[in-house]
Amino acid sequence: MSKLTDPARLTLTRARAQADGMFLQEEAAFEVQDRLEEVNRTFTAPAVVTGFPAIWRKFFPDAVIVPDDEVLTLEPGAHDLVIHGLSLHWSNDPVGQLIQCHKSLKPDGFFMGVMFGGETLRELRAAITAAEVAQTGGLSPRMLPMGELRDLGGLLQRAGFALPVADSSLRDVSYSDALALMRDLRKMGEGNALATRAGFTPRGVFAETAARYASDADEAGRIHATFELVFLAGWAPHESQQKPLRPGSAEARLADALNTDETKLNDKP
C-alpha cells in the first residue's frame, strides 16, 4: 500500500520549525489541558505522543513523551491518560496509531487527541488549485489532504474506544499575503512532506496563488487562513462505564412522550 507521508521528509520539515511558528501547537496543548480539567478524574500516569516534544513537555511536564513514529514506544497498559498532540494528521496509519494508544491505556483510561481537520487552509487550497490549473492545466500533490470531522470521529470506534466523542474548533489567522502564510507553515514544521509531493513549482503558480488569495483580503488588506482543530476523546472499555440500552428494552414509548400516534415502518399510507 502506498504511503501518504514520507517519514524522512517529515523529520526534515519538522527540524526546520522555529519557535515563533509554534503558536498553534501551543494553542492545541493549552486547549487539551483546559478540556482535561473538565474530566472528573485525576491522572497519575500520563503520556503524550507528539512530533514536537518541547512544546508539549511545557504543558505536561509529568508525562512520558514519545515520538509519533509508526510504532509507538508506549508500554501496554501503563497509562491512565494518553494524548496524541497535533501530529495524527501526518500518520500513514491513523487507526493503527489510535489502536496503539488504546493498548497503552489501563482499563477505564482516557484518550484525547488533537489534529488538523478538513477545513484547515481551505482558502489556500482553493487559491493554489485554481492557480495551478490556470498555469499548467493540471494539479500536483502540494497540500496534505485532511479528514472531515465525522470520518475522524469514526476512527475512535474502529480503534475500540468506548464513549467516543469528536468535535472541532476553528482558528482564524491573518497574514499580509499568501507568501507570508507559506513561510509561517514552514516555521510550524507543516511544510509539504507528502510521499508523492510535486517537484519544482513554476514561479507563475505562486504568483497567481498570491493574487487570487489577495482578491479576498479584508478591508485592511490582510488575507485570512482557517485552521480547524479536531479533538478526539474516548475511554478504554471498563465494566463501570455506561452501556447503551438493548433495542426494545425501554420502559416507555417515545410516542407516548410526544403525545402522538406510533406508526410502524412497514405501514403504508
Short mmCIF file of C-alpha atoms in Angstrom, two decimals:
data_model
loop_
_atom_site.label_atom_id
_atom_site.label_comp_id
_atom_site.label_asym_id
_atom_site.label_seq_id
_atom_site.Cartn_x
_atom_site.Cartn_y
_atom_site.Cartn_z
CA MET A 1 0.00 0.00 0.00
CA SER A 2 1.40 3.40 -0.98
CA LYS A 3 2.14 5.82 1.83
CA LEU A 4 0.74 9.32 2.11
CA THR A 5 3.62 10.73 4.16
CA ASP A 6 7.37 10.47 3.63
CA PRO A 7 8.69 9.98 7.21
CA ALA A 8 12.21 11.17 6.34
CA ARG A 9 10.84 14.29 4.70
CA LEU A 10 8.54 14.91 7.67
CA THR A 11 11.51 14.71 10.06
CA LEU A 12 13.41 17.23 7.93
CA THR A 13 10.41 19.53 7.72
CA ARG A 14 9.93 19.48 11.48
CA ALA A 15 13.62 20.12 12.08
CA ARG A 16 13.20 23.45 10.28
CA ALA A 17 10.41 24.57 12.60
CA GLN A 18 11.01 27.76 14.55
CA ALA A 19 9.82 28.96 17.94
CA ASP A 20 7.67 31.77 16.51
CA GLY A 21 5.78 29.23 14.40
CA MET A 22 4.68 27.10 17.34
CA PHE A 23 1.62 29.15 18.29
CA LEU A 24 -0.89 26.55 17.04
CA GLN A 25 0.95 23.72 18.82
CA GLU A 26 0.79 25.80 21.99
CA GLU A 27 -2.87 26.63 21.39
CA ALA A 28 -3.68 22.93 20.91
CA ALA A 29 -1.78 21.91 24.06
CA PHE A 30 -3.48 24.65 26.07
CA GLU A 31 -6.94 23.59 24.92
CA VAL A 32 -6.23 19.91 25.64
CA GLN A 33 -5.11 20.95 29.12
CA ASP A 34 -8.27 23.01 29.54
CA ARG A 35 -10.54 20.18 28.37
CA LEU A 36 -8.89 17.70 30.72
CA GLU A 37 -9.81 19.94 33.64
CA GLU A 38 -13.45 19.25 32.76
CA VAL A 39 -12.92 15.49 33.10
CA ASN A 40 -13.75 14.34 36.62
CA ARG A 41 -10.56 12.37 37.04
CA THR A 42 -7.05 12.78 38.44
CA PHE A 43 -4.48 11.28 36.07
CA THR A 44 -1.26 9.95 37.57
CA ALA A 45 0.39 8.17 34.63
CA PRO A 46 0.01 10.36 31.52
CA ALA A 47 1.75 10.01 28.16
CA VAL A 48 1.94 12.32 25.16
CA VAL A 49 2.55 11.29 21.54
CA THR A 50 3.90 14.22 19.53
CA GLY A 51 6.30 15.38 16.86
CA PHE A 52 7.12 18.49 18.94
CA PRO A 53 8.17 17.25 22.38
CA ALA A 54 9.50 20.56 23.72
CA ILE A 55 6.12 22.27 23.33
CA TRP A 56 4.04 19.53 24.90
CA ARG A 57 6.50 18.94 27.73
CA LYS A 58 5.92 22.53 28.85
CA PHE A 59 2.22 21.82 29.30
CA PHE A 60 2.52 18.24 30.60
CA PRO A 61 5.85 18.08 32.47
CA ASP A 62 4.97 14.84 34.29
CA ALA A 63 4.03 12.93 31.15
CA VAL A 64 6.02 10.32 29.27
CA ILE A 65 6.76 11.93 25.87
CA VAL A 66 7.12 9.64 22.85
CA PRO A 67 7.56 10.44 19.13
CA ASP A 68 4.74 9.79 16.67
CA ASP A 69 6.63 7.01 14.89
CA GLU A 70 4.69 4.29 13.11
CA VAL A 71 5.42 2.02 16.11
CA LEU A 72 4.84 3.96 19.31
CA THR A 73 7.18 3.35 22.24
CA LEU A 74 4.31 3.15 24.72
CA GLU A 75 4.20 0.41 27.33
CA PRO A 76 0.98 -1.65 27.10
CA GLY A 77 -1.48 -0.97 29.91
CA ALA A 78 0.84 1.54 31.60
CA HIS A 79 -1.08 4.82 31.34
CA ASP A 80 -4.34 6.26 32.60
CA LEU A 81 -4.13 9.13 30.08
CA VAL A 82 -2.71 9.24 26.55
CA ILE A 83 -2.66 12.43 24.49
CA HIS A 84 -1.93 12.48 20.76
CA GLY A 85 -0.65 16.01 20.24
CA LEU A 86 -1.37 17.66 16.90
CA SER A 87 0.50 15.21 14.69
CA LEU A 88 -2.02 12.49 13.82
CA HIS A 89 -2.87 14.19 10.51
CA TRP A 90 0.57 13.17 9.18
CA SER A 91 0.21 9.49 10.10
CA ASN A 92 0.20 6.89 7.34
CA ASP A 93 -1.96 4.70 9.61
CA PRO A 94 -4.07 6.85 11.96
CA VAL A 95 -6.20 3.90 13.07
CA GLY A 96 -3.04 1.98 13.92
CA GLN A 97 -1.83 4.94 15.98
CA LEU A 98 -5.11 5.03 17.89
CA ILE A 99 -5.06 1.28 18.47
CA GLN A 100 -1.57 1.53 19.93
CA CYS A 101 -2.70 4.39 22.20
CA HIS A 102 -5.68 2.29 23.24
CA LYS A 103 -3.48 -0.69 24.11
CA SER A 104 -1.25 1.50 26.27
CA LEU A 105 -4.17 2.56 28.45
CA LYS A 106 -5.21 0.95 31.70
CA PRO A 107 -8.87 -0.15 31.90
CA ASP A 108 -11.02 2.99 32.07
CA GLY A 109 -8.04 5.08 30.93
CA PHE A 110 -8.71 8.21 28.88
CA PHE A 111 -7.51 9.18 25.40
CA MET A 112 -7.54 12.66 23.91
CA GLY A 113 -6.15 13.51 20.52
CA VAL A 114 -5.98 16.75 18.57
CA MET A 115 -5.24 17.04 14.86
CA PHE A 116 -5.85 19.37 11.94
CA GLY A 117 -9.18 18.77 10.20
CA GLY A 118 -10.52 19.22 6.70
CA GLU A 119 -11.34 22.93 7.00
CA THR A 120 -7.67 23.71 7.58
CA LEU A 121 -6.20 26.08 4.96
CA ARG A 122 -9.34 25.90 2.85
CA GLU A 123 -8.59 29.36 1.41
CA LEU A 124 -5.05 28.44 0.37
CA ARG A 125 -6.22 25.15 -1.13
CA ALA A 126 -8.77 26.95 -3.29
CA ALA A 127 -6.29 29.59 -4.43
CA ILE A 128 -3.42 27.25 -5.27
CA THR A 129 -5.73 24.76 -7.02
CA ALA A 130 -7.20 27.44 -9.26
CA ALA A 131 -3.76 28.94 -9.92
CA GLU A 132 -2.11 25.66 -10.88
CA VAL A 133 -4.95 24.64 -13.18
CA ALA A 134 -4.79 28.03 -14.87
CA GLN A 135 -1.00 27.99 -15.22
CA THR A 136 -0.30 24.34 -16.04
CA GLY A 137 -3.62 22.76 -16.93
CA GLY A 138 -3.31 20.14 -14.17
CA LEU A 139 -2.83 19.51 -10.45
CA SER A 140 0.11 18.19 -8.41
CA PRO A 141 0.23 16.95 -4.79
CA ARG A 142 1.14 20.10 -2.86
CA MET A 143 -1.01 20.02 0.28
CA LEU A 144 -1.83 17.28 2.75
CA PRO A 145 -5.43 16.00 2.46
CA MET A 146 -7.18 16.13 5.83
CA GLY A 147 -10.19 14.23 7.15
CA GLU A 148 -13.65 15.55 7.87
CA LEU A 149 -14.97 15.60 11.43
CA ARG A 150 -17.43 12.71 11.01
CA ASP A 151 -14.82 10.46 9.41
CA LEU A 152 -12.22 11.28 12.06
CA GLY A 153 -14.70 10.52 14.83
CA GLY A 154 -15.27 7.11 13.28
CA LEU A 155 -11.59 6.30 13.77
CA LEU A 156 -12.17 6.14 17.53
CA GLN A 157 -14.78 3.42 17.13
CA ARG A 158 -12.57 1.46 14.76
CA ALA A 159 -9.79 1.61 17.36
CA GLY A 160 -12.08 0.16 20.05
CA PHE A 161 -12.61 3.18 22.28
CA ALA A 162 -15.73 3.38 24.43
CA LEU A 163 -17.91 6.51 24.63
CA PRO A 164 -16.15 8.20 21.68
CA VAL A 165 -16.59 11.93 21.11
CA ALA A 166 -15.29 14.15 18.32
CA ASP A 167 -15.67 17.90 17.94
CA SER A 168 -13.75 20.75 16.37
CA SER A 169 -12.98 24.44 16.70
CA LEU A 170 -11.76 26.91 14.10
CA ARG A 171 -8.89 29.36 14.35
CA ASP A 172 -8.67 32.38 12.05
CA VAL A 173 -5.16 33.71 11.45
CA SER A 174 -4.45 36.75 9.28
CA TYR A 175 -1.36 37.41 7.15
CA SER A 176 -0.03 40.19 4.98
CA ASP A 177 -0.10 37.91 1.92
CA ALA A 178 -0.01 34.27 0.78
CA LEU A 179 3.79 34.13 0.79
CA ALA A 180 3.82 35.14 4.47
CA LEU A 181 1.40 32.30 5.20
CA MET A 182 3.60 29.80 3.36
CA ARG A 183 6.64 30.97 5.32
CA ASP A 184 4.68 30.51 8.53
CA LEU A 185 3.75 26.96 7.56
CA ARG A 186 7.44 26.16 7.25
CA LYS A 187 8.03 27.69 10.69
CA MET A 188 5.27 25.44 12.04
CA GLY A 189 7.01 22.35 10.69
CA GLU A 190 3.95 21.77 8.50
CA GLY A 191 5.60 22.00 5.09
CA ASN A 192 4.99 19.54 2.28
CA ALA A 193 6.04 16.07 3.48
CA LEU A 194 3.88 14.10 1.07
CA ALA A 195 5.44 10.92 -0.29
CA THR A 196 4.19 11.90 -3.77
CA ARG A 197 4.89 15.63 -3.39
CA ALA A 198 5.30 17.70 -6.50
CA GLY A 199 8.72 18.74 -7.71
CA PHE A 200 9.65 22.19 -8.98
CA THR A 201 6.76 24.64 -8.89
CA PRO A 202 6.68 27.22 -11.71
CA ARG A 203 7.09 30.77 -10.40
CA GLY A 204 3.86 31.73 -12.09
CA VAL A 205 1.84 29.33 -9.91
CA PHE A 206 2.95 31.05 -6.70
CA ALA A 207 2.40 34.50 -8.18
CA GLU A 208 -1.14 33.66 -9.30
CA THR A 209 -1.89 31.92 -5.98
CA ALA A 210 -0.91 35.11 -4.14
CA ALA A 211 -3.01 37.24 -6.49
CA ARG A 212 -6.10 35.04 -6.15
CA TYR A 213 -5.73 34.91 -2.38
CA ALA A 214 -5.30 38.70 -2.20
CA SER A 215 -8.59 39.17 -4.02
CA ASP A 216 -10.34 38.01 -0.83
CA ALA A 217 -8.35 40.26 1.52
CA ASP A 218 -10.15 42.17 4.27
CA GLU A 219 -10.52 45.97 4.48
CA ALA A 220 -7.03 46.22 5.99
CA GLY A 221 -5.56 44.33 3.03
CA ARG A 222 -4.82 41.17 5.04
CA ILE A 223 -5.71 37.64 3.97
CA HIS A 224 -7.19 35.07 6.36
CA ALA A 225 -6.30 31.41 6.89
CA THR A 226 -8.54 28.91 8.65
CA PHE A 227 -7.11 26.19 10.88
CA GLU A 228 -9.50 23.53 12.16
CA LEU A 229 -8.50 21.73 15.34
CA VAL A 230 -10.32 18.41 15.68
CA PHE A 231 -10.46 16.89 19.17
CA LEU A 232 -10.97 13.16 19.63
CA ALA A 233 -11.77 11.62 23.01
CA GLY A 234 -12.58 8.13 24.21
CA TRP A 235 -12.12 5.66 27.06
CA ALA A 236 -10.53 2.26 27.34
CA PRO A 237 -13.52 -0.04 27.99
CA HIS A 238 -14.37 -0.88 31.60
CA GLU A 239 -17.36 -2.57 33.23
CA SER A 240 -18.15 0.57 35.25
CA GLN A 241 -18.92 2.63 32.13
CA GLN A 242 -22.38 3.38 30.84
CA LYS A 243 -23.74 0.89 28.30
CA PRO A 244 -26.31 1.63 25.58
CA LEU A 245 -29.73 0.06 26.13
CA ARG A 246 -30.64 -3.02 24.12
CA PRO A 247 -33.16 -2.34 21.33
CA GLY A 248 -36.69 -2.74 22.70
CA SER A 249 -35.65 -2.51 26.36
CA ALA A 250 -37.06 0.97 27.01
CA GLU A 251 -39.78 1.10 29.68
CA ALA A 252 -41.69 3.96 28.00
CA ARG A 253 -42.67 4.53 24.39
CA LEU A 254 -41.38 7.62 22.56
CA ALA A 255 -44.83 8.06 21.01
CA ASP A 256 -46.37 8.42 24.49
CA ALA A 257 -43.79 11.03 25.48
CA LEU A 258 -44.57 13.05 22.34
CA ASN A 259 -48.33 12.54 22.70
CA THR A 260 -48.64 11.21 19.17
CA ASP A 261 -49.57 8.01 17.37
CA GLU A 262 -46.96 5.36 16.65
CA THR A 263 -46.51 4.29 13.02
CA LYS A 264 -44.76 1.06 12.14
CA LEU A 265 -42.05 1.33 9.49
CA ASN A 266 -43.78 -1.20 7.25
CA ASP A 267 -47.15 0.61 7.35
CA LYS A 268 -48.17 2.18 4.05
CA PRO A 269 -50.07 5.48 3.78
#
